[in-house]
Short mmCIF file of C-alpha atoms and ligand atoms in Angstrom, two decimals:
data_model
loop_
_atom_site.label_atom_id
_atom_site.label_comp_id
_atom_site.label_asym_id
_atom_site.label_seq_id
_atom_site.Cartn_x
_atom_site.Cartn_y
_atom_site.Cartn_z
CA UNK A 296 -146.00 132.69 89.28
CA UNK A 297 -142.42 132.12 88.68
CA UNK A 298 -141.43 128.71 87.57
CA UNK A 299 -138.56 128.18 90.50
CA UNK A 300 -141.51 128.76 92.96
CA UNK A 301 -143.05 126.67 91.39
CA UNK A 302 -140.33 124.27 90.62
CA UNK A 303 -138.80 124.50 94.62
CA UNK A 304 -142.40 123.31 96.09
CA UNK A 305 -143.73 121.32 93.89
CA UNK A 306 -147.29 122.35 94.07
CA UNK A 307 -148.03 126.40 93.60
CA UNK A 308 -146.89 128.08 96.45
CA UNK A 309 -147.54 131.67 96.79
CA UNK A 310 -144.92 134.13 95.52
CA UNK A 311 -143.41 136.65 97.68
CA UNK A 312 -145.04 139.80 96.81
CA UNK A 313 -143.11 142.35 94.99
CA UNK A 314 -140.34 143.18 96.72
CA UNK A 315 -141.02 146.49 98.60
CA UNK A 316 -144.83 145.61 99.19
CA UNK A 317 -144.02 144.29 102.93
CA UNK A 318 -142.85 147.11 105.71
CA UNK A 319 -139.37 145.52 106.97
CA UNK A 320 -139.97 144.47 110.66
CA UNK A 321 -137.74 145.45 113.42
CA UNK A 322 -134.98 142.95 113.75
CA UNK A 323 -133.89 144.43 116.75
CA UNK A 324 -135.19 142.95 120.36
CA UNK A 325 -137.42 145.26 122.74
CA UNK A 326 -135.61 148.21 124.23
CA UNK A 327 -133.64 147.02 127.23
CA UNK A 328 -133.78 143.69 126.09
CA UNK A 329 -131.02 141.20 124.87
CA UNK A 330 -130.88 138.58 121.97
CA UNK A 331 -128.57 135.74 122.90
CA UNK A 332 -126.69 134.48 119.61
CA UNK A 333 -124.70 131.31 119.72
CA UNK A 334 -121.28 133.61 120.82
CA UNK A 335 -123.29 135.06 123.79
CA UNK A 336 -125.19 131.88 124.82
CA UNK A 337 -122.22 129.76 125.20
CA UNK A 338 -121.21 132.78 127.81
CA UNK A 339 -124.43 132.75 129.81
CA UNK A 340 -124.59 128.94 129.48
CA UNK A 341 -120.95 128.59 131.00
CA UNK A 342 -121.88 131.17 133.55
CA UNK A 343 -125.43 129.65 134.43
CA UNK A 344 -123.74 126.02 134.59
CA UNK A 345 -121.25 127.45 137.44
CA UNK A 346 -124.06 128.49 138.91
CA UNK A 347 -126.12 125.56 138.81
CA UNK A 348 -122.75 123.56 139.86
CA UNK A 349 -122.41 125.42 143.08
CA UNK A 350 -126.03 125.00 143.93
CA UNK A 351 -125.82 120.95 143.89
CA UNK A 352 -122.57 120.97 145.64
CA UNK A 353 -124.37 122.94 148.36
CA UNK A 354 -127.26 120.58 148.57
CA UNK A 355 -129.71 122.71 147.07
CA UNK A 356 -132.79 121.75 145.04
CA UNK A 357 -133.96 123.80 141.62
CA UNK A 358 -137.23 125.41 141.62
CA UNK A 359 -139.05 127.47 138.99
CA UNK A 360 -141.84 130.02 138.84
CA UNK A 361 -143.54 131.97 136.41
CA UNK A 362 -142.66 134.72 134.84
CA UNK A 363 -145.56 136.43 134.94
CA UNK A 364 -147.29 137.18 138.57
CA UNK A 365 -149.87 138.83 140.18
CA UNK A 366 -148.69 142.21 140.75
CA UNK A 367 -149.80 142.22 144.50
CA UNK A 368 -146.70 140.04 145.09
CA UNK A 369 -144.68 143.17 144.13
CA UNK A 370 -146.49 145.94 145.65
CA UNK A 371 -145.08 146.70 148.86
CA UNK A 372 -145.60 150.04 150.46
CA UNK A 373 -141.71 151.32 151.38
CA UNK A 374 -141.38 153.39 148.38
CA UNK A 375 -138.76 150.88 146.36
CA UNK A 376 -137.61 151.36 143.35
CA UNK A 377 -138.02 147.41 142.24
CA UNK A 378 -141.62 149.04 143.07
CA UNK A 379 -142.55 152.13 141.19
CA UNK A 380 -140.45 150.51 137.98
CA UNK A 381 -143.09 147.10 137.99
CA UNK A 382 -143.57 146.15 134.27
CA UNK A 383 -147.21 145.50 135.45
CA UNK A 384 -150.52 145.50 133.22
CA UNK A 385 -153.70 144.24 133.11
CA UNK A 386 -154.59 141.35 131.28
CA UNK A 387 -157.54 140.24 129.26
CA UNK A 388 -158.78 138.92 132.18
CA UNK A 389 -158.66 142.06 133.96
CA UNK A 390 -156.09 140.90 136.11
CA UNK A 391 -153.45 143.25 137.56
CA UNK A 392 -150.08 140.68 136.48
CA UNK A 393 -146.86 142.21 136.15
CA UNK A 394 -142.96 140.56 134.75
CA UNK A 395 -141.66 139.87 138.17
CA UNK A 396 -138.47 141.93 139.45
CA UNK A 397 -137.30 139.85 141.44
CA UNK A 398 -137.31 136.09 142.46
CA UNK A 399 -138.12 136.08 146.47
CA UNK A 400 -141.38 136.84 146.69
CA UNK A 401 -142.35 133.90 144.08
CA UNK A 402 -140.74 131.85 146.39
CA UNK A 403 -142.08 132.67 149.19
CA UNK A 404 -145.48 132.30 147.84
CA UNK A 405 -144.48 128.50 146.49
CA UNK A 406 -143.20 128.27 150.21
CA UNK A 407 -146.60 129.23 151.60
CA UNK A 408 -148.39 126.95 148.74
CA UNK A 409 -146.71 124.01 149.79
CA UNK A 410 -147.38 124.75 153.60
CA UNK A 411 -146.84 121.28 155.86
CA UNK A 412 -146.39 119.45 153.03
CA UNK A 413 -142.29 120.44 152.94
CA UNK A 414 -140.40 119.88 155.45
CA UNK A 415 -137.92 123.10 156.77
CA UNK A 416 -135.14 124.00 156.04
CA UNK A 417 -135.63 124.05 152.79
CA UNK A 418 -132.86 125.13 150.42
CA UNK A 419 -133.63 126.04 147.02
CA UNK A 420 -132.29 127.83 144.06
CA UNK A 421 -133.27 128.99 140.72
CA UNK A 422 -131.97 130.92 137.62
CA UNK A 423 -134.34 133.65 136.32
CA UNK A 424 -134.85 136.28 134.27
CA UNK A 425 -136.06 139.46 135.97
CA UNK A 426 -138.04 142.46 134.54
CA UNK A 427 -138.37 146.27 135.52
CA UNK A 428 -140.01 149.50 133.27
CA UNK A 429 -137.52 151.70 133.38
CA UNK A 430 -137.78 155.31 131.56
CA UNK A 431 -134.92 154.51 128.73
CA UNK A 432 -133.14 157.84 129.71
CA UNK A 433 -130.65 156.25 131.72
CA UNK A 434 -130.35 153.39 129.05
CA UNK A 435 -129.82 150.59 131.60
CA UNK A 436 -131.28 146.76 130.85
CA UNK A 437 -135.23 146.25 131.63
CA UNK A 438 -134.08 142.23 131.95
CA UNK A 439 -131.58 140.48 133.52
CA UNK A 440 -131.10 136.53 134.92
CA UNK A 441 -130.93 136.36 138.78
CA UNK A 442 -129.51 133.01 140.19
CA UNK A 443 -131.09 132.84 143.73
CA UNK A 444 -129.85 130.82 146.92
CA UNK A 445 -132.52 130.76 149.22
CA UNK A 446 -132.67 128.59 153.17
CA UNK A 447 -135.77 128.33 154.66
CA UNK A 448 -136.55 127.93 158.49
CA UNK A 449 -132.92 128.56 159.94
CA UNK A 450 -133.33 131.30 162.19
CA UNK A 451 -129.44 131.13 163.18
CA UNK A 452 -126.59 133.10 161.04
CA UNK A 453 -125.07 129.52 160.23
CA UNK A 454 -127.29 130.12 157.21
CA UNK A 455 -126.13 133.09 156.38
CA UNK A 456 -122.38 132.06 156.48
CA UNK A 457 -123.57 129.19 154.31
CA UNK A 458 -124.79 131.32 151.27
CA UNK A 459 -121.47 133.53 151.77
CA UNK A 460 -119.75 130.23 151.00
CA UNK A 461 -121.65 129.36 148.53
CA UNK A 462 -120.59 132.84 146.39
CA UNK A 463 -117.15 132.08 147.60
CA UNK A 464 -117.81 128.77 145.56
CA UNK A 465 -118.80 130.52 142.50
CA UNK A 466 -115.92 132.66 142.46
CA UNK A 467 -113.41 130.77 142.82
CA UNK A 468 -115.05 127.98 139.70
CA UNK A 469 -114.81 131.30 137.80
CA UNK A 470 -111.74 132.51 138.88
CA UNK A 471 -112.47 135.50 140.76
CA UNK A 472 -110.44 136.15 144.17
CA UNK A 473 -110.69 138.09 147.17
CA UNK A 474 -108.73 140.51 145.92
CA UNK A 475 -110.91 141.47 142.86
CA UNK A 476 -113.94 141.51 145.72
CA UNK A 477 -115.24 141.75 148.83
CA UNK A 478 -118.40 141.14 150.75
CA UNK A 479 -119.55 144.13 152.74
CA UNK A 480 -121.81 142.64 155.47
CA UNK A 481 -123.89 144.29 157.55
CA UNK A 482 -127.21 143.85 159.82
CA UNK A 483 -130.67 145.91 159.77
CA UNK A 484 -130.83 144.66 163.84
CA UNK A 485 -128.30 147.83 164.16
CA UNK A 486 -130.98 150.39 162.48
CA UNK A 487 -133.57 148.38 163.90
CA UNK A 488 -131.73 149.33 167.53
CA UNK A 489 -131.47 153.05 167.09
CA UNK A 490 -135.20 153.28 165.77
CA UNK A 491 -136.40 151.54 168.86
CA UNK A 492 -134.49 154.22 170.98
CA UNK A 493 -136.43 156.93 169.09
CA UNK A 494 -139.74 155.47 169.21
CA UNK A 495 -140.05 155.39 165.56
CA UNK A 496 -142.75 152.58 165.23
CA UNK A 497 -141.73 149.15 163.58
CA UNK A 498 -143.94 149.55 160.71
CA UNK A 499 -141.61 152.50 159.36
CA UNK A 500 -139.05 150.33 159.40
CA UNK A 501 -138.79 148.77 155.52
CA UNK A 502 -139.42 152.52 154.51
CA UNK A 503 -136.14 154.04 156.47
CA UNK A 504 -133.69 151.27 155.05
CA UNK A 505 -135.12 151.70 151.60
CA UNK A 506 -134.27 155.56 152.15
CA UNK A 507 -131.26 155.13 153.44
CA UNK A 508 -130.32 152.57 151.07
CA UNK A 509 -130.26 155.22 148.80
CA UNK A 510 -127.47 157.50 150.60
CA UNK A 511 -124.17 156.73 148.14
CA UNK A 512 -126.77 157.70 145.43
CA UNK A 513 -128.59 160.61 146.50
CA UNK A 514 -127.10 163.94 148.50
CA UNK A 515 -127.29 163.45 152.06
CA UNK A 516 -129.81 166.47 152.67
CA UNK A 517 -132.42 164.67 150.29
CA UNK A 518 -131.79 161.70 152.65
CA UNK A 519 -132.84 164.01 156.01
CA UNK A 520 -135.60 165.70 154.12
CA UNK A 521 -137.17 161.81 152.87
CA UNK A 522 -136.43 160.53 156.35
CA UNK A 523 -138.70 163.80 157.99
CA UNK A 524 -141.21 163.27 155.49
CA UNK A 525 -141.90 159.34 157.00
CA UNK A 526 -141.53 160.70 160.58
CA UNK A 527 -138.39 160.64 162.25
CA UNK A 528 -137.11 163.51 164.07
CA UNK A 529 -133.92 165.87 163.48
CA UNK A 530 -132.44 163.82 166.46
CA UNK A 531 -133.66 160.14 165.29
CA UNK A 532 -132.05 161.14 161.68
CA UNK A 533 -129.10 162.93 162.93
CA UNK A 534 -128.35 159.28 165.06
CA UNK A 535 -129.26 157.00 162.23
CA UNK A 536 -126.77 158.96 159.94
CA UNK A 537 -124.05 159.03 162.67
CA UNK A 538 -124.31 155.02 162.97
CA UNK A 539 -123.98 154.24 159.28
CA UNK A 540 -120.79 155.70 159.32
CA UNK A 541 -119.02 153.49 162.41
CA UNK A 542 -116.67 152.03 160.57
CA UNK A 543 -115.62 148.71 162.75
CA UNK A 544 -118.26 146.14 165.27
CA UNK A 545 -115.95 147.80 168.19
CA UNK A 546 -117.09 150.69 167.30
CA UNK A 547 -120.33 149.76 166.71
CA UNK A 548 -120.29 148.07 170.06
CA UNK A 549 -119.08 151.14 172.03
CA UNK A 550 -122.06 153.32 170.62
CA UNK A 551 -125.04 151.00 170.88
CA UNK A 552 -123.93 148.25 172.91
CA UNK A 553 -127.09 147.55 173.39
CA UNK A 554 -128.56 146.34 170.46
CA UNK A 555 -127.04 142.93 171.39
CA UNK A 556 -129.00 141.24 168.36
CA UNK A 557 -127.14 142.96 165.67
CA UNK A 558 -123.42 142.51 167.45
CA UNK A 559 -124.21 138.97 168.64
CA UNK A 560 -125.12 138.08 165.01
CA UNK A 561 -122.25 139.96 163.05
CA UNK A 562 -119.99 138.93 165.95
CA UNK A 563 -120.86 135.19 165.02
CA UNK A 564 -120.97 135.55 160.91
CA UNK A 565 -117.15 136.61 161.43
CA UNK A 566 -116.06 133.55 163.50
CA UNK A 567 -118.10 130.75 160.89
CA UNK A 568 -116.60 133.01 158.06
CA UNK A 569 -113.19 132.14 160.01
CA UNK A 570 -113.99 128.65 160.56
CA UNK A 571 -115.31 128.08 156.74
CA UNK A 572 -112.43 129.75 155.25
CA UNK A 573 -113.52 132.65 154.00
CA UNK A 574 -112.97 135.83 156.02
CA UNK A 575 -110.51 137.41 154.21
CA UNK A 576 -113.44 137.98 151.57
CA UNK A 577 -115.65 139.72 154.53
CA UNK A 578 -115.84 143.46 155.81
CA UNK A 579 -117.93 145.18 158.50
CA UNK A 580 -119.73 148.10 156.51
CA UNK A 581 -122.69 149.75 158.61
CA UNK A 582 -123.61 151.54 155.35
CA UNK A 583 -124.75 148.52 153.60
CA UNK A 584 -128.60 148.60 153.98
CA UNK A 585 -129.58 146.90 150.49
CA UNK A 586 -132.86 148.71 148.54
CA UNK A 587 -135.30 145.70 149.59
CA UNK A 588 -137.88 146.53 152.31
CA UNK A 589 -137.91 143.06 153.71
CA UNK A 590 -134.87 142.52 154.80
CA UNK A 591 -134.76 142.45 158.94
CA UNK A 592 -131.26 141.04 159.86
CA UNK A 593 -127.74 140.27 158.23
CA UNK A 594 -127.51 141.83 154.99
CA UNK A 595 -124.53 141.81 152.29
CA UNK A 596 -123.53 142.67 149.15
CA UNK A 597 -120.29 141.33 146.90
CA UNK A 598 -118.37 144.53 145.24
CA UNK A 599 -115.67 144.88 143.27
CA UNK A 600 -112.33 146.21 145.27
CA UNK A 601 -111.61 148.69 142.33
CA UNK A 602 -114.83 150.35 143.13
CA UNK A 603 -115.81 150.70 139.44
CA UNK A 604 -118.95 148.74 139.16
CA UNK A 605 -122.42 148.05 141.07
CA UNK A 606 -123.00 145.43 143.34
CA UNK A 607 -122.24 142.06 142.10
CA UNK A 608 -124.87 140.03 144.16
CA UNK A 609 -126.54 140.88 147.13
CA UNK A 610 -128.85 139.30 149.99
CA UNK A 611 -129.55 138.61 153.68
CA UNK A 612 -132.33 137.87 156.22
CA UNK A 613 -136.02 138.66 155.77
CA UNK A 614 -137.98 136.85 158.69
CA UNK A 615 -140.93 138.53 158.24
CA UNK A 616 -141.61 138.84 154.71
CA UNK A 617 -144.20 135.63 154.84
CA UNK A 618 -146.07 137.43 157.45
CA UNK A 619 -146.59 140.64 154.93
CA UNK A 620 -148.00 137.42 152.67
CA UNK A 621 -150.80 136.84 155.31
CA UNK A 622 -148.89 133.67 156.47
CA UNK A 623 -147.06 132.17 159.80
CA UNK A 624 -144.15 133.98 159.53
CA UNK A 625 -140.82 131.71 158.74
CA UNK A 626 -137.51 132.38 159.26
CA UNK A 627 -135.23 133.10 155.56
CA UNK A 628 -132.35 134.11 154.14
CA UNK A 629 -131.58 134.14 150.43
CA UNK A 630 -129.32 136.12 147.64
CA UNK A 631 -129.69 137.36 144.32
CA UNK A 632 -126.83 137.66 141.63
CA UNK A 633 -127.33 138.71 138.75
CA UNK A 634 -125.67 138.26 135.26
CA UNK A 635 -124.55 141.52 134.32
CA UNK A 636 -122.39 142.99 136.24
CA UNK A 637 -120.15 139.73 136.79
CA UNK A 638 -119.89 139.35 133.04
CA UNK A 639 -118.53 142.87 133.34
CA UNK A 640 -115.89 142.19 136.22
CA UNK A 641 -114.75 139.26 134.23
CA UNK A 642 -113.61 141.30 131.16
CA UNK A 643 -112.08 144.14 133.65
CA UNK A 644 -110.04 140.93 134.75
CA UNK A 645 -109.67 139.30 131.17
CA UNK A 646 -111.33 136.07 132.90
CA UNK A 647 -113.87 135.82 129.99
CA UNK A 648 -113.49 131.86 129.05
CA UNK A 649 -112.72 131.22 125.30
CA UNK A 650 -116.00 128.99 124.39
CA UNK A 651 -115.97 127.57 120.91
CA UNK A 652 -118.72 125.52 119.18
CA UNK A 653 -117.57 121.75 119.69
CA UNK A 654 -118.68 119.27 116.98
CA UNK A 655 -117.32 115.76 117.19
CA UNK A 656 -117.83 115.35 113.09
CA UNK A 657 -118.92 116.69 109.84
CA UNK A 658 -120.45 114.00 107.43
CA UNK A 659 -121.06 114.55 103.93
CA UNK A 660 -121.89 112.63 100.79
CA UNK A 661 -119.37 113.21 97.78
CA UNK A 662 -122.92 113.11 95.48
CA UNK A 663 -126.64 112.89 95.57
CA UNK A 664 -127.34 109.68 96.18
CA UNK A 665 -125.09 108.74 98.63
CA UNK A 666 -127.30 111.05 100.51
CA UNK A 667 -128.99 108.81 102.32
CA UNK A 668 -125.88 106.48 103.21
CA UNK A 669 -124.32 109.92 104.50
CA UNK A 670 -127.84 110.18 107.17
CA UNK A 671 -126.94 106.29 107.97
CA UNK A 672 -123.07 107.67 109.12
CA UNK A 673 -124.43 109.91 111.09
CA UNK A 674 -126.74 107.86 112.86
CA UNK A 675 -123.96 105.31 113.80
CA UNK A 676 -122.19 107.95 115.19
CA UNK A 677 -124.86 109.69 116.85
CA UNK A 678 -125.99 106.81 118.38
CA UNK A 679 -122.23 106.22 120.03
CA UNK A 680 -122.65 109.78 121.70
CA UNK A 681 -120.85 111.19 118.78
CA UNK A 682 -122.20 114.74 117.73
CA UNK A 683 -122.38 115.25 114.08
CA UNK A 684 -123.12 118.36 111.41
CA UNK A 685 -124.27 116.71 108.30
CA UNK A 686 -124.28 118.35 105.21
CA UNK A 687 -127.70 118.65 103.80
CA UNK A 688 -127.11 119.52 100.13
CA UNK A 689 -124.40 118.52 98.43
CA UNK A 690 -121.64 120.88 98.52
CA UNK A 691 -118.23 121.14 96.89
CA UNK A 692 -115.83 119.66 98.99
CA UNK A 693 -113.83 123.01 99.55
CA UNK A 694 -117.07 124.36 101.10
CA UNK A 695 -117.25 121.51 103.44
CA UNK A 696 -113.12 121.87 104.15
CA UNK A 697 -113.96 125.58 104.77
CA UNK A 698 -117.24 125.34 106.67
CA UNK A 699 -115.45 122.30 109.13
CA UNK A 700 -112.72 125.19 109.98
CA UNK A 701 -114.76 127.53 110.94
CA UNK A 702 -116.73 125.37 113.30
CA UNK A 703 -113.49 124.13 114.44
CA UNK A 704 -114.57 120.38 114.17
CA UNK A 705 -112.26 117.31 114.77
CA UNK A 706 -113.27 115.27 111.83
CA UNK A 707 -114.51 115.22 108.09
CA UNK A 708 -115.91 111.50 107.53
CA UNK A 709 -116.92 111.13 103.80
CA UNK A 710 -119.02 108.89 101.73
CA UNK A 711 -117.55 108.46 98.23
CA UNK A 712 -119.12 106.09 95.75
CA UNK A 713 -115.66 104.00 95.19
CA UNK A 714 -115.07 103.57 98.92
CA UNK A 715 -118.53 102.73 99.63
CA UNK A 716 -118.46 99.95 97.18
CA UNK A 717 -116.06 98.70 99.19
CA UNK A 718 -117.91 99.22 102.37
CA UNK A 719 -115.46 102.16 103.41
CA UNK A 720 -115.98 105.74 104.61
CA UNK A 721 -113.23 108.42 103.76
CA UNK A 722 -112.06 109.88 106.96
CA UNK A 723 -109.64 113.34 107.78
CA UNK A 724 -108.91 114.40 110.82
CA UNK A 725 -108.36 118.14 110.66
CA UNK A 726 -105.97 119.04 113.42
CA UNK A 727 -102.77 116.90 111.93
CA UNK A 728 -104.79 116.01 108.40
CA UNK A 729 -104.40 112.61 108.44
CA UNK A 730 -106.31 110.88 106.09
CA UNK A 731 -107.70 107.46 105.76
CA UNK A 732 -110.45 104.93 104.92
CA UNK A 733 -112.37 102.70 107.46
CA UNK A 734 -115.15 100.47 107.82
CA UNK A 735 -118.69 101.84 109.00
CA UNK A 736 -118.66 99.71 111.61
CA UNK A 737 -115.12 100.33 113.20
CA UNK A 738 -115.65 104.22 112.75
CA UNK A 739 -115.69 105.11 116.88
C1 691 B 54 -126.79 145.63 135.59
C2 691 B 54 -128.21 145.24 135.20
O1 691 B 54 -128.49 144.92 134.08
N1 691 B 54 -129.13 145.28 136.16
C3 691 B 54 -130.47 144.96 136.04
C4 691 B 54 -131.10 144.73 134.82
N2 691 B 54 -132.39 144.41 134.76
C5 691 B 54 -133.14 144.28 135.88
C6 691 B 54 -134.48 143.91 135.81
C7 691 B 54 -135.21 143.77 136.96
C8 691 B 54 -134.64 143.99 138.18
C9 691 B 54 -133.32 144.36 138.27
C10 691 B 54 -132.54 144.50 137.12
C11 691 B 54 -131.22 144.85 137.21
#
């Protein structure tokens, strides 16, 4: 038993066994996963606050769910890949749970939960993180945060064009423009339309856009043969393909008039983005699908007009996804972005904000027992809003000069013996170095 052991707790504490005895844990995080040190919280905290800024100025309310679900919420049969990468297990319950993917379905079951008792529309947001197994091979994140804009019960595109605005919002609080990005917008009603001219029955539906969804990522043939597989004919696929490549809603128009829905919606999104200010940040794409099943109407995604990243956010209408829940069905609309890729765009554009630790005051005691008058400093200051590092052993002054640079603080306030007789603290302010004494009472 050594005697500092001894000596540093008082009573026998239990030495650490000899060194090499204990197998050195991993002091890494899981694969996929992130640690957030001070450096990289500030970041997200910065990033999450814009995000929670934009969401009150819109009028929404924060919810939260858990992280941990029943995996039935996820497992929806249109061969996603949110699906067949679930970080699902069973618990020592025996319940099938999994780490949710994604935030919408927790919502919608809230939504459900809370039945009559809310009143529609409902607009609520949240800021969570997200989970998926993926195989390590292509080295991508298994977590990310999602902040999530969802209206419930407005059937009309007015809340659509309201969530566009609302990313507008964000961007510009983070200084993004629309020339770094875009919004491609599309709507499902148009694959909806040619489906219904082939017969192909609705329930297919979720399955196609997921496959197609797919088609700037996989070679087109793969896309036919997947497309076969679920049912549609060389014709039907041959028509779908054709009508993800129209490239204006004229065009779109001329082929499948028709399917009024989709050109009377996207028709109306453009004039509100016109009337809110925004449509220089829109484009007609008929290739954006999105990789979620549920969507049924408008969908868009924000991308960056270099062309060198993924999608930044993405969302749109899903009117029937409270139906799949066994519910009345209710008409949605929601988004998810997600903290990666923005954090990415925002170095490309050297918009990363400089974040430093911000400490009001350091306050330390010259010796020992003016430690307790240097707690009683901080107090008074603490108590006037006034954050304070205080020095918890006593240190040699040059360690408290060095430690109050790095941190970057506005002002040393110390507690010498002679000044205290006298009532006074010593006080520095380090960005002219100024120095002077003051009474407790008038320090501010
Ligand atoms: C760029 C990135 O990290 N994407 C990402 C990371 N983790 C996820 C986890 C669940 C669902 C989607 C995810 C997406």
């Amino acid at each position: 038993q050594s005697s500092s052991a001894a000596g540093r707790s008082g009573a026998l504490s239990p030495a650490p066994p000899l060194s090499g005895a204990v197998q050195k844990i991993d002091v890494n995080p899981p694969k996929g996963t992130r640690d957030f040190p001070p450096e990289d919280m500030r970041l997200r905290n910065w990033l999450f606050n814009n995000f929670r800024e934009v969401s009150r100025l819109y009028g929404f309310e924060e919810v939260d769910f858990p992280v941990l679900e029943n995996e039935a919420l996820f497992t929806r049969k249109a061969g996603e890949e949110i699906k067949d990468q679930l970080y699902c297990f069973e618990d020592q319950g025996k319940r099938r749970v999994a780490l949710r993917p994604e935030l919408t379905p927790s919502l919608a079951r809230l939504v459900i939960q809370k039945g009559k008792s809310v009143s529609l529309p409902l607009k609520w947001f949240t800021v969570g993180q997200c989970w998926r197994y993926e195989r390590m091979t292509r080295g991508r994140r298994r977590e990310h945060y999602q902040w999530n804009m969802d209206i419930i019960g407005v059937p009309g595109v007015m809340a659509e064009a309201e969530l566009l605005a609302s990313i507008v919002t964000l961007f510009k609080r983070i200084g993004i423009t629309e020339s770094d990005v875009g919004f491609k917008v599309s709507s499902r009603k148009v694959l909806q339309g040619v489906l219904k001219c082939y017969s192909i029955p609705e329930n297919l539906f979720g399955k196609v856009c997921v496959i197609i969804d797919k088609i700037e990522k996989i070679p087109v043939d793969e896309i036919k043969k997947e497309l076969k597989v679920v049912g549609l004919s060389e014709e039907a696929v041959h028509e779908l393909l054709e009508v993800l490549s129209v490239k204006s809603l004229a065009e779109l128009e001329e082929r499948v008039g028709s399917c009024g829905e989709a050109i009377a919606d996207l028709k109306q999104l453009f004039l509100l983005a016109e009337k809110f200010g925004y449509s220089k940040w829109l484009q007609f794409d008929a290739s954006v699908v999105r990789g979620l099943a549920y969507y049924t109407g408008i969908v868009f995604e924000g991308f960056d007009r270099e062309g060198k990243l993924r999608a930044i956010c993405g969302g749109g209408r899903y009117d029937h996804l409270f139906s799949t829940f066994g519910a009345d069905d209710i008409a949605a609309c929601g988004f998810g972005f997600g903290d990666a890729v923005i954090v990415e765009l925002l170095k490309e554009k050297g918009l990363l904000p400089e974040l430093s630790l911000q400490v009001h005051n350091i306050v330390c005691a010259l010796d020992e027992d003016l430690q307790a008058v240097a707690a009683t400093v901080a107090n008074v200051l603490r108590e006037k809003g006034q954050s304070v590092d205080l020095v918890l052993e006593s240190k040699p002054l040059k360690w408290v000069f060095k430690r109050a640079a790095r941190t970057n603080v506005e002002r040393l306030v110390i507690v010498g013996s002679s000044e205290w007789q006298r009532g006074m603290v010593g006080v520095k302010i380090l960005s002219t170095g100024e120095q002077y004494e003051v009474k407790l009472d008038d320090l501010k």
